[in-house]
XYZ file of C-alpha atoms in Angstrom:
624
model
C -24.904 -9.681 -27.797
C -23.606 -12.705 -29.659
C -24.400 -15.119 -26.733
C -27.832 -13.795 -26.626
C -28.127 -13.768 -30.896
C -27.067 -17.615 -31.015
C -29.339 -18.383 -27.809
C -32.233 -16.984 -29.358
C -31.487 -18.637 -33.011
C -31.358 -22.401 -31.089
C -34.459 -21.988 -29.193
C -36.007 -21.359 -32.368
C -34.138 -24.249 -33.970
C -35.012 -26.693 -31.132
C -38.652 -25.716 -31.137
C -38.750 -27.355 -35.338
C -38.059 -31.124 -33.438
C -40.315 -33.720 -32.380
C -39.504 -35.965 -29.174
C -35.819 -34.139 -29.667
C -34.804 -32.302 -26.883
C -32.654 -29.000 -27.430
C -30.072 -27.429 -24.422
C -27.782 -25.096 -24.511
C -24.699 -24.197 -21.715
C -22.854 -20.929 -21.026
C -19.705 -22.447 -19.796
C -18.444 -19.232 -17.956
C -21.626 -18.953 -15.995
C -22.496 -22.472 -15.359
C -26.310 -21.778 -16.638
C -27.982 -23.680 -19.167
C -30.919 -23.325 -20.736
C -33.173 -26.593 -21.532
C -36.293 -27.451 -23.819
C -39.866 -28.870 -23.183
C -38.988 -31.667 -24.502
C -35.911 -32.129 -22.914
C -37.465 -31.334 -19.504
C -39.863 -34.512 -20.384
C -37.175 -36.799 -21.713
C -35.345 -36.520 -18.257
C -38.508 -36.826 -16.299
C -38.309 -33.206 -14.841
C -40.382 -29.980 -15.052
C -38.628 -26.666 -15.949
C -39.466 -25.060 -12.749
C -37.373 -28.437 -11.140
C -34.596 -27.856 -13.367
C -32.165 -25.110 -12.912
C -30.303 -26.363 -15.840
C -26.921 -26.357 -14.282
C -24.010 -28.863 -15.062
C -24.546 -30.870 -12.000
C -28.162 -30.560 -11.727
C -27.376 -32.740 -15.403
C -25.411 -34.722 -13.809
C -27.278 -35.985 -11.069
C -29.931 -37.349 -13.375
C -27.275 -39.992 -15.226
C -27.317 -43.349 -13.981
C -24.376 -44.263 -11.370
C -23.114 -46.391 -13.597
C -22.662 -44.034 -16.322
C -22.535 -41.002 -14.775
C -18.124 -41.065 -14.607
C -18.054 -42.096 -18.340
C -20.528 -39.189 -19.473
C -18.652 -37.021 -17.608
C -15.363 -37.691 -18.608
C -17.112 -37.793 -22.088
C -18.253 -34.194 -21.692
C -15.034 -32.966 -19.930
C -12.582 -34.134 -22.666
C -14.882 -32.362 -26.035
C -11.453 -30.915 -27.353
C -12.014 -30.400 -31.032
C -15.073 -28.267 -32.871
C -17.010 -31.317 -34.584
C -20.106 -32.993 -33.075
C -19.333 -35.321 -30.006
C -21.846 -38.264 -29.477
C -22.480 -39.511 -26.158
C -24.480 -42.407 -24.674
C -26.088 -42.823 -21.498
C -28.559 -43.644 -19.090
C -30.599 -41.748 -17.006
C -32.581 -42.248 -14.227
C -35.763 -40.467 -13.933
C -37.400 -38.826 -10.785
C -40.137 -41.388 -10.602
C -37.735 -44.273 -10.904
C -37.739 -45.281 -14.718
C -34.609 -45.999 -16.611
C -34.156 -44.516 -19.862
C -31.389 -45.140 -22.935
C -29.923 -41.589 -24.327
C -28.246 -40.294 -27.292
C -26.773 -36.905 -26.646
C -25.053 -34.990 -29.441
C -23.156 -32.304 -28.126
C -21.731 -29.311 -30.494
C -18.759 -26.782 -28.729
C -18.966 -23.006 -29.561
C -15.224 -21.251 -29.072
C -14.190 -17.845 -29.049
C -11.592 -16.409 -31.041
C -9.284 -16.520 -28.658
C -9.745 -20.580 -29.133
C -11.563 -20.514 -25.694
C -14.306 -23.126 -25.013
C -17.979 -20.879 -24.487
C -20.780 -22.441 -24.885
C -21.969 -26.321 -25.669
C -25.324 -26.512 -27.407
C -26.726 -30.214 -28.092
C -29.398 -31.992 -28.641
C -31.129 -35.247 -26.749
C -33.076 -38.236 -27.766
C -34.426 -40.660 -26.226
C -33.622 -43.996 -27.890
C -35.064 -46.475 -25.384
C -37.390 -46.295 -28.999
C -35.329 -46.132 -31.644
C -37.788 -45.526 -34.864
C -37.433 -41.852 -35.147
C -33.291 -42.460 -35.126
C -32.355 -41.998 -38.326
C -34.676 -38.431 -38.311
C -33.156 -37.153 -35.784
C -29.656 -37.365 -36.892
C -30.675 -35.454 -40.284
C -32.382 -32.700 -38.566
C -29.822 -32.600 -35.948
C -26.899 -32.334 -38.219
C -28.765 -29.560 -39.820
C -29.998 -27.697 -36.612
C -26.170 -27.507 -35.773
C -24.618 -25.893 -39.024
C -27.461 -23.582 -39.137
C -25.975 -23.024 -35.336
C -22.650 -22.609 -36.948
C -23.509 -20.645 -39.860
C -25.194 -17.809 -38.110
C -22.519 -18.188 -35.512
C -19.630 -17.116 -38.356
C -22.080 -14.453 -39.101
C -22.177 -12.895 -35.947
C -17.805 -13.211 -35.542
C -18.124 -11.043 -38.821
C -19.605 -8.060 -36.945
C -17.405 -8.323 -33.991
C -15.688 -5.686 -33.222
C -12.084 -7.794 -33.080
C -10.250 -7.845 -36.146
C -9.042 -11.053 -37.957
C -6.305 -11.172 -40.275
C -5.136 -13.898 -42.676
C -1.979 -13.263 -44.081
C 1.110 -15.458 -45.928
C 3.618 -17.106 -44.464
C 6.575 -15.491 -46.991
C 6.315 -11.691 -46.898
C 3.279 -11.450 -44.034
C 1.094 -10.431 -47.301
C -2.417 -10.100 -45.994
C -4.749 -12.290 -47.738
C -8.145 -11.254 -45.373
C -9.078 -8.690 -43.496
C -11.855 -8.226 -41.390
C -14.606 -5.351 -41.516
C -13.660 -4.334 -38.181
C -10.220 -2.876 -38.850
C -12.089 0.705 -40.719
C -13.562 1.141 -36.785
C -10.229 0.316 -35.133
C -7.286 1.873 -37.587
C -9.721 4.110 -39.636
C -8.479 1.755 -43.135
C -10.678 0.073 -44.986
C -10.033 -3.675 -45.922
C -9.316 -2.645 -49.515
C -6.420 -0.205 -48.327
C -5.116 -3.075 -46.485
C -5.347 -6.161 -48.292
C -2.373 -7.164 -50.353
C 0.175 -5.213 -48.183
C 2.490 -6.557 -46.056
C 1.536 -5.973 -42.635
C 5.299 -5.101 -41.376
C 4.170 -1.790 -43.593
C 1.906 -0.272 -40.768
C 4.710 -1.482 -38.013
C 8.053 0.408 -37.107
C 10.861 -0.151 -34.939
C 11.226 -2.657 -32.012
C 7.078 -3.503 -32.825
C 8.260 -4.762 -36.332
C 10.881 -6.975 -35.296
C 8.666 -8.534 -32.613
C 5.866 -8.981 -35.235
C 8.436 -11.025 -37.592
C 10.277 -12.957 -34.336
C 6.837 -14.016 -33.101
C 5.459 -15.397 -36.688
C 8.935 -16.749 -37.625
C 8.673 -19.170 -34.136
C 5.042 -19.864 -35.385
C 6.002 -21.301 -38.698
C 8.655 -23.529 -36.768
C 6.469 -24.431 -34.271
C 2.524 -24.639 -36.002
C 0.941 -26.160 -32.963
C 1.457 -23.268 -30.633
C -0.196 -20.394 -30.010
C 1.138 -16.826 -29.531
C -0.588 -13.863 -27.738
C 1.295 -10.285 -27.389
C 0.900 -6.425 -27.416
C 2.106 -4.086 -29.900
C 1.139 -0.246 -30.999
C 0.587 1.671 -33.721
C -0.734 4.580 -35.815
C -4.423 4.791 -37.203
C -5.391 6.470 -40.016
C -5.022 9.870 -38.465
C -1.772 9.032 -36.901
C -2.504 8.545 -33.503
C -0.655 6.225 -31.690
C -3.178 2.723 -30.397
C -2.308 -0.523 -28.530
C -3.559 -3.469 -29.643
C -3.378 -7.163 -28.403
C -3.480 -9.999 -30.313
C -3.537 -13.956 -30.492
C -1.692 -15.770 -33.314
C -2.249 -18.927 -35.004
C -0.430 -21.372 -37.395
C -3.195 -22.666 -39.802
C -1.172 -23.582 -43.128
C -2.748 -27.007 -42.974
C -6.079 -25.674 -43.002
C -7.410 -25.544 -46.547
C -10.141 -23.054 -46.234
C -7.576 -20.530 -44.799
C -3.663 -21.915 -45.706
C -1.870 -18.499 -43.579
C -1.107 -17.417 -40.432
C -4.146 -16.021 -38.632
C -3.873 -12.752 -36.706
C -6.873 -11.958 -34.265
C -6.427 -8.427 -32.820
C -8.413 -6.037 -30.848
C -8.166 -2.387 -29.699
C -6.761 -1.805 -25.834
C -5.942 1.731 -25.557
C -8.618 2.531 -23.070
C -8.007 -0.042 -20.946
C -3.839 1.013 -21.104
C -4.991 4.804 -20.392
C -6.741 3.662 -17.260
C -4.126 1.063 -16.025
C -1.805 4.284 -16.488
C -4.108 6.010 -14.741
C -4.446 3.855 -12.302
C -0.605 3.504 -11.608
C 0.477 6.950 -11.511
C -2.810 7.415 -8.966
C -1.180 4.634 -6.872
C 2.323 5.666 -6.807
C 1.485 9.558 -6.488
C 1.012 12.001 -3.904
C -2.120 13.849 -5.004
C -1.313 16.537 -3.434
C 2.434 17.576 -4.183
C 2.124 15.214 -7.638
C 5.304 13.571 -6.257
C 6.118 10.165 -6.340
C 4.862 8.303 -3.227
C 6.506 6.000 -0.727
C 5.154 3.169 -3.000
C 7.414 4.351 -5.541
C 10.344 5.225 -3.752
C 10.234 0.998 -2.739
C 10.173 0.236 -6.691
C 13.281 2.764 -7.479
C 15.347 2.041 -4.839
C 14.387 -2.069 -5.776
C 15.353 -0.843 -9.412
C 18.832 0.658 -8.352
C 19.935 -1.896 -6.135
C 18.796 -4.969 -9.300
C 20.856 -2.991 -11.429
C 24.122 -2.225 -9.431
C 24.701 -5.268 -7.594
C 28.262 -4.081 -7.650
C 30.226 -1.895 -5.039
C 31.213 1.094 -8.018
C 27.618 2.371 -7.723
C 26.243 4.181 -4.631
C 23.960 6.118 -3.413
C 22.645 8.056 -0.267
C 18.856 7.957 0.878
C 17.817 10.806 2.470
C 14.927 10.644 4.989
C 13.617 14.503 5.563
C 11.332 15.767 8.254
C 9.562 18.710 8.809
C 10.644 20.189 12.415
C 7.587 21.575 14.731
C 5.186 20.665 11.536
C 2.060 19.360 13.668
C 2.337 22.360 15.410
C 1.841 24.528 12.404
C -1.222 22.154 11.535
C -2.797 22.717 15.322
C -2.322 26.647 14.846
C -2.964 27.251 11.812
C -5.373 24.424 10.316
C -4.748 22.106 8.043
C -5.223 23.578 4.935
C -2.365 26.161 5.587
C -0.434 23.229 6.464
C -0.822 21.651 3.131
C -0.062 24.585 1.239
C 3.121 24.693 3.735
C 3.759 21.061 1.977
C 3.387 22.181 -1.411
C 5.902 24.774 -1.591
C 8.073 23.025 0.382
C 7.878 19.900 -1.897
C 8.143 22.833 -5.048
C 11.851 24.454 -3.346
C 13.134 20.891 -3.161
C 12.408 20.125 -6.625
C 13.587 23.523 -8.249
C 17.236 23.712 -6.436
C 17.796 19.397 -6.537
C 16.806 19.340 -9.907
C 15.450 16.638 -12.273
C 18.893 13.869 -11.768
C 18.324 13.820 -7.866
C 15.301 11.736 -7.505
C 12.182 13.329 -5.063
C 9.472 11.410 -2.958
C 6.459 12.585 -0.739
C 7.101 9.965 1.605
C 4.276 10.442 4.273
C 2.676 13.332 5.936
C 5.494 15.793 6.070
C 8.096 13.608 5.402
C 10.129 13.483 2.132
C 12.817 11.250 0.707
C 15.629 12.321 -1.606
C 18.234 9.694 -3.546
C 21.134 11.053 -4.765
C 23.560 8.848 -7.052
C 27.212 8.517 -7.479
C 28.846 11.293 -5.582
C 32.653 10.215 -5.510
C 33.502 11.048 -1.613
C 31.469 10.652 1.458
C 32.072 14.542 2.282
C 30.551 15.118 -1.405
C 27.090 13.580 0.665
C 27.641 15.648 3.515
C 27.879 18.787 1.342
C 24.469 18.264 -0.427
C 22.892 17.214 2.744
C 24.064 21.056 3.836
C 22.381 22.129 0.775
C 19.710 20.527 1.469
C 19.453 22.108 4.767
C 20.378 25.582 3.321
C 17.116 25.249 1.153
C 15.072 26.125 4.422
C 17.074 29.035 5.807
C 14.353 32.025 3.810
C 11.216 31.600 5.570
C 7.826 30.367 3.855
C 4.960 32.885 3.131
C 1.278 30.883 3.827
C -1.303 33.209 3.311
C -0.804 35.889 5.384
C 2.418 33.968 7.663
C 6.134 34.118 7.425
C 6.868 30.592 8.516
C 10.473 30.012 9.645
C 10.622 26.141 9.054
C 13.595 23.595 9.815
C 14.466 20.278 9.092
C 15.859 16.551 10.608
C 17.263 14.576 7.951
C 18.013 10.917 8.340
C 20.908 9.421 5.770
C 21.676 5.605 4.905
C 24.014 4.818 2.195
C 24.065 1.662 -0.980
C 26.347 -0.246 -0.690
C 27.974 0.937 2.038
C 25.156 0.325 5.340
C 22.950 -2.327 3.080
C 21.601 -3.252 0.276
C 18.032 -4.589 0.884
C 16.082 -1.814 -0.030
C 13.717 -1.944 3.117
C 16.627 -2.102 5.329
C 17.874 1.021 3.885
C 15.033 2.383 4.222
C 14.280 1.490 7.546
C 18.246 2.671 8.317
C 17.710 6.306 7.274
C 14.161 6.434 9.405
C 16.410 4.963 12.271
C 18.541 7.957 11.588
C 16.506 10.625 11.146
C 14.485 9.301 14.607
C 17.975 9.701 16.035
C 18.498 13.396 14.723
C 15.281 14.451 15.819
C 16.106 13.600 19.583
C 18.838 15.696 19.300
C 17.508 19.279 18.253
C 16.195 20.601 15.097
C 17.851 21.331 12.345
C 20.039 18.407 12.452
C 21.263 15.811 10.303
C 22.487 11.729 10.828
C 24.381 9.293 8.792
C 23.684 5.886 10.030
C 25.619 3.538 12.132
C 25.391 0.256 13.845
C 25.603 2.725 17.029
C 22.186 4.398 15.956
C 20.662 1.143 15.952
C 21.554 -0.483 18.855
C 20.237 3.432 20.350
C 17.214 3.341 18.576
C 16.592 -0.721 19.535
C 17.387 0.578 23.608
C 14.746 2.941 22.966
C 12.182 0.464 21.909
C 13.168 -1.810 24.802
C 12.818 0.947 27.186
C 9.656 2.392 25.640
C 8.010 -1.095 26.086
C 9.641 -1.830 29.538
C 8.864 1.755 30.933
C 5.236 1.281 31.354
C 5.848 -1.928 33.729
C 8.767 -0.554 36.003
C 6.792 1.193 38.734
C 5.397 -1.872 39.646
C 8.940 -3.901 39.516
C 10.014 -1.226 41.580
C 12.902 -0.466 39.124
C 12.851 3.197 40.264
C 15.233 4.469 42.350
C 15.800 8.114 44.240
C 18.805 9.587 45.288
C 19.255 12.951 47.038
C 21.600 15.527 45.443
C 22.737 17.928 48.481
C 22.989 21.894 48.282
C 25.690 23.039 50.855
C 26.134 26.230 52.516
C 30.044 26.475 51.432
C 30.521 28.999 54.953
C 29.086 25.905 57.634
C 29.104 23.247 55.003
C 25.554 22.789 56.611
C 23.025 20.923 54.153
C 20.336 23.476 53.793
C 17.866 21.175 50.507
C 18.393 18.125 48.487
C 17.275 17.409 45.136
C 15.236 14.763 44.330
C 16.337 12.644 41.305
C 14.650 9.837 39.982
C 17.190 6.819 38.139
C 15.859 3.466 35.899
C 17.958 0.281 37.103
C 16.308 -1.273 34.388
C 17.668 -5.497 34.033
C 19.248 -5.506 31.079
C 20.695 -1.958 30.381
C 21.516 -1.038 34.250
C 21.161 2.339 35.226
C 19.619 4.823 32.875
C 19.717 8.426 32.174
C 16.336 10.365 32.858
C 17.855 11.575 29.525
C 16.804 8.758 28.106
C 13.537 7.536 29.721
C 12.471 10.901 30.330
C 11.340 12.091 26.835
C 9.947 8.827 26.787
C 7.925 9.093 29.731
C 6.236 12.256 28.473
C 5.313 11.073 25.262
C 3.459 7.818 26.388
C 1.645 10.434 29.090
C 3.316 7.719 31.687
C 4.980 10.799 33.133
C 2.105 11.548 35.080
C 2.333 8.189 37.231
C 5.882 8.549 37.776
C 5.590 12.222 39.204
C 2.811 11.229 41.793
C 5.219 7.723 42.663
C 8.473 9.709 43.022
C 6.447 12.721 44.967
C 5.284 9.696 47.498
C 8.671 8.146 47.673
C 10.155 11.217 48.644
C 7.151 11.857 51.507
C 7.766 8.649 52.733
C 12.070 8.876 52.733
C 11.403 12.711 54.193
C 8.932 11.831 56.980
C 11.808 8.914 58.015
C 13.996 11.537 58.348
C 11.975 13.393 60.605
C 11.009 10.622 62.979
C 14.429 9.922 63.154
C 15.490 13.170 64.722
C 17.205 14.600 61.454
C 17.064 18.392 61.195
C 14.290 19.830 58.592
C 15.324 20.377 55.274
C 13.821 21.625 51.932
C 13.354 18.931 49.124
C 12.735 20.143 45.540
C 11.313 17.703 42.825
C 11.434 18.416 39.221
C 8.034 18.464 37.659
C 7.262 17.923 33.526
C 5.317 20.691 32.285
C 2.573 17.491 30.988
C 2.148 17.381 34.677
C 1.902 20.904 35.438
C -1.222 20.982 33.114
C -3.268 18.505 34.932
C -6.611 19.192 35.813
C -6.364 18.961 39.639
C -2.687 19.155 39.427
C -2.350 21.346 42.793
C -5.255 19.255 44.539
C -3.227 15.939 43.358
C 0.019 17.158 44.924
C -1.527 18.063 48.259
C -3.207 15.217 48.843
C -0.443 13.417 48.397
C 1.386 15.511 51.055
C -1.586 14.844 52.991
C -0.967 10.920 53.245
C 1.899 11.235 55.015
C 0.629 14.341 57.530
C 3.563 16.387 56.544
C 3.806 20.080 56.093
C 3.890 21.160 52.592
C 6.565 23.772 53.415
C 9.227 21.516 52.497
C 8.612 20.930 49.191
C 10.049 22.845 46.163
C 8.908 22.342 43.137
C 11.273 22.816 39.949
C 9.493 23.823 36.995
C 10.926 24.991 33.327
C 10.238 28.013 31.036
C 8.074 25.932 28.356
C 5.382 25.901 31.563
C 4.854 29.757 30.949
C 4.908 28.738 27.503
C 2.068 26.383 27.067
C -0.785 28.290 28.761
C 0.399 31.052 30.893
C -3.122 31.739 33.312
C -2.835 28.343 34.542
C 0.537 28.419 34.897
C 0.182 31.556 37.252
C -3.011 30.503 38.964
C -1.460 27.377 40.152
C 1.940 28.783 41.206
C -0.190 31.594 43.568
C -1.831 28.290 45.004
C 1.051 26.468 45.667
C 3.045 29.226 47.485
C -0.661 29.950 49.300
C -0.002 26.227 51.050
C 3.331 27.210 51.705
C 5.523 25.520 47.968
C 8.175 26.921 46.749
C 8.405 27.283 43.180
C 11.680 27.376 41.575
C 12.696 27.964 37.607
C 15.101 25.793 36.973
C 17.470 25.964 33.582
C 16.900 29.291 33.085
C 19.544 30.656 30.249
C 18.212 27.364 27.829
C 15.327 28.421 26.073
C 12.922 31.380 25.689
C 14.515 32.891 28.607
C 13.000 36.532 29.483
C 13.757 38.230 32.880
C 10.012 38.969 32.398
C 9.131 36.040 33.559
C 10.473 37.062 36.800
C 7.695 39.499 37.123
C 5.364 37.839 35.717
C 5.521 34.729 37.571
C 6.762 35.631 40.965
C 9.074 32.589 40.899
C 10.384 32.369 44.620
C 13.753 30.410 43.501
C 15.934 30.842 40.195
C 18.358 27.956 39.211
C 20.654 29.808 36.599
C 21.956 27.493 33.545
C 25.760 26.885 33.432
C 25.457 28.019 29.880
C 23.617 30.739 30.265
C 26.773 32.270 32.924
């Protein structure tokens, strides 16, 4: 509204000269506006002229055009800059000009606008004119321009240098603070301060008085009329030398809204919407926070890393919805038995992070990381479910494992990870041993996809004796990973990994072809028939054309399926139990034996044996 008020006033202004030309430039936005006349002093129509700052400039003379620039460029103080130049019309002509230039600032002291005027002095006999009605064209400029900073909504504020009396007040402070400029003026301003917002207010004036050329901005709050607290910001200003004003000049303006929102905005940005928890954002800036302020070794603290065991599963079953509300009371337990000292984070999906502070021995951690685990021994009641619900908790320790903050953070992931391999319900404190696990699982995980094809599979043939003849009457097939770097591995350790990448499924089909190929040798070679069993993954079992796979594979090699076994476990049945007996009746129709191996581990029911008709049972040690 003011640009467009003071606009408006100079085109009216401009339109009172003759052979003057009148301009006037936003400096934010680069856009000027230009006269008639000025238009036809440069040569140019207005449709030609966009009335940008280097549209302007191309029109100077090349000899002048650095000086004018420069000229223009350096306008530092608020009086009425004169400027000389040529120009160089479109059509070639060379014309002298005078250019008075006037700046506009904010209150802030920041340069807006330029307004000017233009002559063309190649004939001077309308000079001396021009400078009367220009002079006067410009404090009209200025005097409507003081007008308008009256009715801003910023508030200025004289007041003396002694006792911060205040000498002026603007209008503007009944709208902001509810007084009125007569309740205000001739108080000291420290009387509608308290506290830390007083002693800043006389610190930051004090350095003005000692230093009068600077300029000081800052925030402070206080109470309106009413007594609600408001923020303000404000710009201060050493003008003692100035006659007209001889105080310190206070220019402040209302901010609350805009510190409600930023609020706003932070706690949206560092909160779980859902649980109203802080987020993983926030856990980064409080563990940052504890570490800055504890550099020492006599303050610790354990990050807990807390995960949800079997939670997708409750999400595929039961929908998401359920699941959330699953979250919510979980996240609502946590915080009523931890209370408000042990610090709480929603860290992702159904993951949460604890800190705890200060304990004095390590087995004080391991006790509240039972505690924690106790919270999740009474089941959860979702709509119309009992959930029985476990957890994997992950633990790194300040100072003790590091004291980067993403490294411990990374640590107790690396340790919960770890955990969760081993079972549910289960808890790990970090060591360099769980990262140099965790690191040989990445390494494998990458490597695994690649090792078919650098024939890093191996498989050996685990004998079953008849103890009476010591005859061999079936071997086992079992696959083993020399991998380069880490030698032979485990299947307890690439196995898991195998099934999770799907990779599984090419490895069954190249170990089932290996052993066709090793058993047909035998044959040809006069050896006496055997049985060979093969352990298949369940993510196998649930192929499509699992059965059709398997024999044609048997096929290749124009053996007879009857001397294949194949080893299956319980979770099989589990999964989707009319498959699972359709394809066993298939297999044992081309003559496969089906055996259930580890039986004793898991869900184990002697239904199954019914059910199933499994024609071979391989009975867990454990379970004896």
């Amino acid at each position: 509204m003011l640009h467009e008020s003071i606009e408006k006033g100079f085109k009216y202004q401009a339109g009172e000269f003759t052979h003057i030309g009148c301009w006037e430039m936003d400096i934010i936005s680069d856009k000027g506006c230009w006269s008639e006349e000025a238009c036809r002093i440069f040569g140019v129509s207005p449709e030609q002229f966009d009335g940008s700052y280097e549209s302007f400039i191309n029109l100077i003379h090349p000899d002048d055009r650095d000086d004018a620039a420069k000229a223009i460029k350096g306008i530092s103080d608020k009086g009425v800059h004169d400027i000389r130049y040529r120009i160089v019309r479109p059509d070639g002509s060379v014309r002298s000009i005078r250019h008075l230039i006037k700046p506009i600032y904010s209150q802030e002291g920041r340069l807006m606008h330029l307004f000017g005027t233009i002559k063309d002095e190649t004939g001077i006999k309308e000079f001396e004119d021009f400078l009367g009605e220009t002079e006067e064209a410009v404090d009209r400029i200025r005097r409507r321009f003081q007008v308008l900073v009256q009715q801003s909504s910023d508030v200025f504020e004289i007041i003396s240098p002694d006792d911060f009396t205040i000498l002026y007040i603007s209008p503007a402070v009944e709208d902001v603070i509810g007084y009125a400029p007569s309740e205000r003026i001739g108080r000291s301003t420290l009387e509608f301060l308290e506290g830390e917002q007083k002693a800043q207010f006389i610190k930051m004036a004090s350095y003005l008085l000692d230093n009068p050329e600077e300029r000081m901005y800052g925030d402070f709050t206080l109470k309106d009329k009413s007594g609600r607290e408001i923020y303000l910001t404000y710009t201060m200003t050493n003008h003692l030398q100035e006659p007209s004003i001889q105080g310190i000049v206070v220019n402040w303006r209302d901010i609350t809204d805009r510190i409600e929102n930023q609020r706003e905005i932070e706690y949206i940005a560092t909160h779980d919407e859902l649980t109203k928890l802080p987020n993983r954002v926030f856990l980064k800036k409080k563990i940052s926070q504890l570490c800055e302020e504890n550099p020492g070794s006599s303050f610790n603290f354990a990050l807990l890393m807390l995960d949800l065991d079997g939670f997708r599963y409750v999400n595929d079953a039961l929908g998401y919805q359920l699941g959330d509300q699953l979250i919510v009371q979980v996240a609502l337990r946590l915080r009523e038995h931890l209370g408000e000292d042990v610090f709480l984070c929603r860290y992702t999906g159904d993951q949460f992070a604890i800190i705890v502070q200060n304990l004095n021995r390590s087995w004080e951690y391991e006790q509240f990381v039972k505690k924690v685990t106790g919270l999740f021994k009474d089941a959860y009641k979702v709509d119309l479910y009992e959930l029985e619900m476990t957890v994997s908790m992950g633990i790194s320790m300040y100072p003790y494992d590091e004291r980067d903050p993403d490294l411990l953070i990374n640590y107790a992931n690396i340790s919960l990870l770890r955990s969760k391999h081993e079972g549910k319900n289960r808890y790990k404190f970090y060591s360099s041993d769980i990262g140099i696990q965790i690191y040989k699982q990445v390494v494998l995980r990458n490597d695994l996809l690649k090792a078919i094809e650098r024939n890093q599979f191996q498989v050996y043939y685990q004998a079953q004796v008849k103890l009476e003849t010591s005859d061999i009457l079936a071997a086992e097939a079992l696959v083993r990973w020399e991998h380069p770097e880490w030698g032979m591995v485990s299947p307890n350790e690439f196995i898991f990994l195998a099934e999770e990448t799907g990779f599984i499924i090419n490895l069954g089909n190249w170990m089932l072809r290996e052993v066709c190929k090793t058993y047909k040798g035998w044959i040809e070679k006069g050896l006496k028939p055997i049985k060979i069993s093969v352990n298949y993954s369940s993510i196998q079992f649930f192929e499509r054309n699992f059965v059709e796979n398997i024999l044609h594979i048997i096929g290749e090699y124009e053996l007879n399926p009857h001397f294949l076994i194949m080893e299956i476990t319980e979770s099989v049945f589990m999964k989707n139990p009319e498959k699972a007996i359709l394809d066993i009746k298939r297999l044992q129709a081309a003559g496969i034996q089906v055996a259930l191996d580890d039986f004793g581990t898991g869900f184990s029911s002697l239904s199954y044996l019914n059910s199933f008709n499994i024609d071979i049972l391989k009975i867990d040690r454990s379970f004896i």
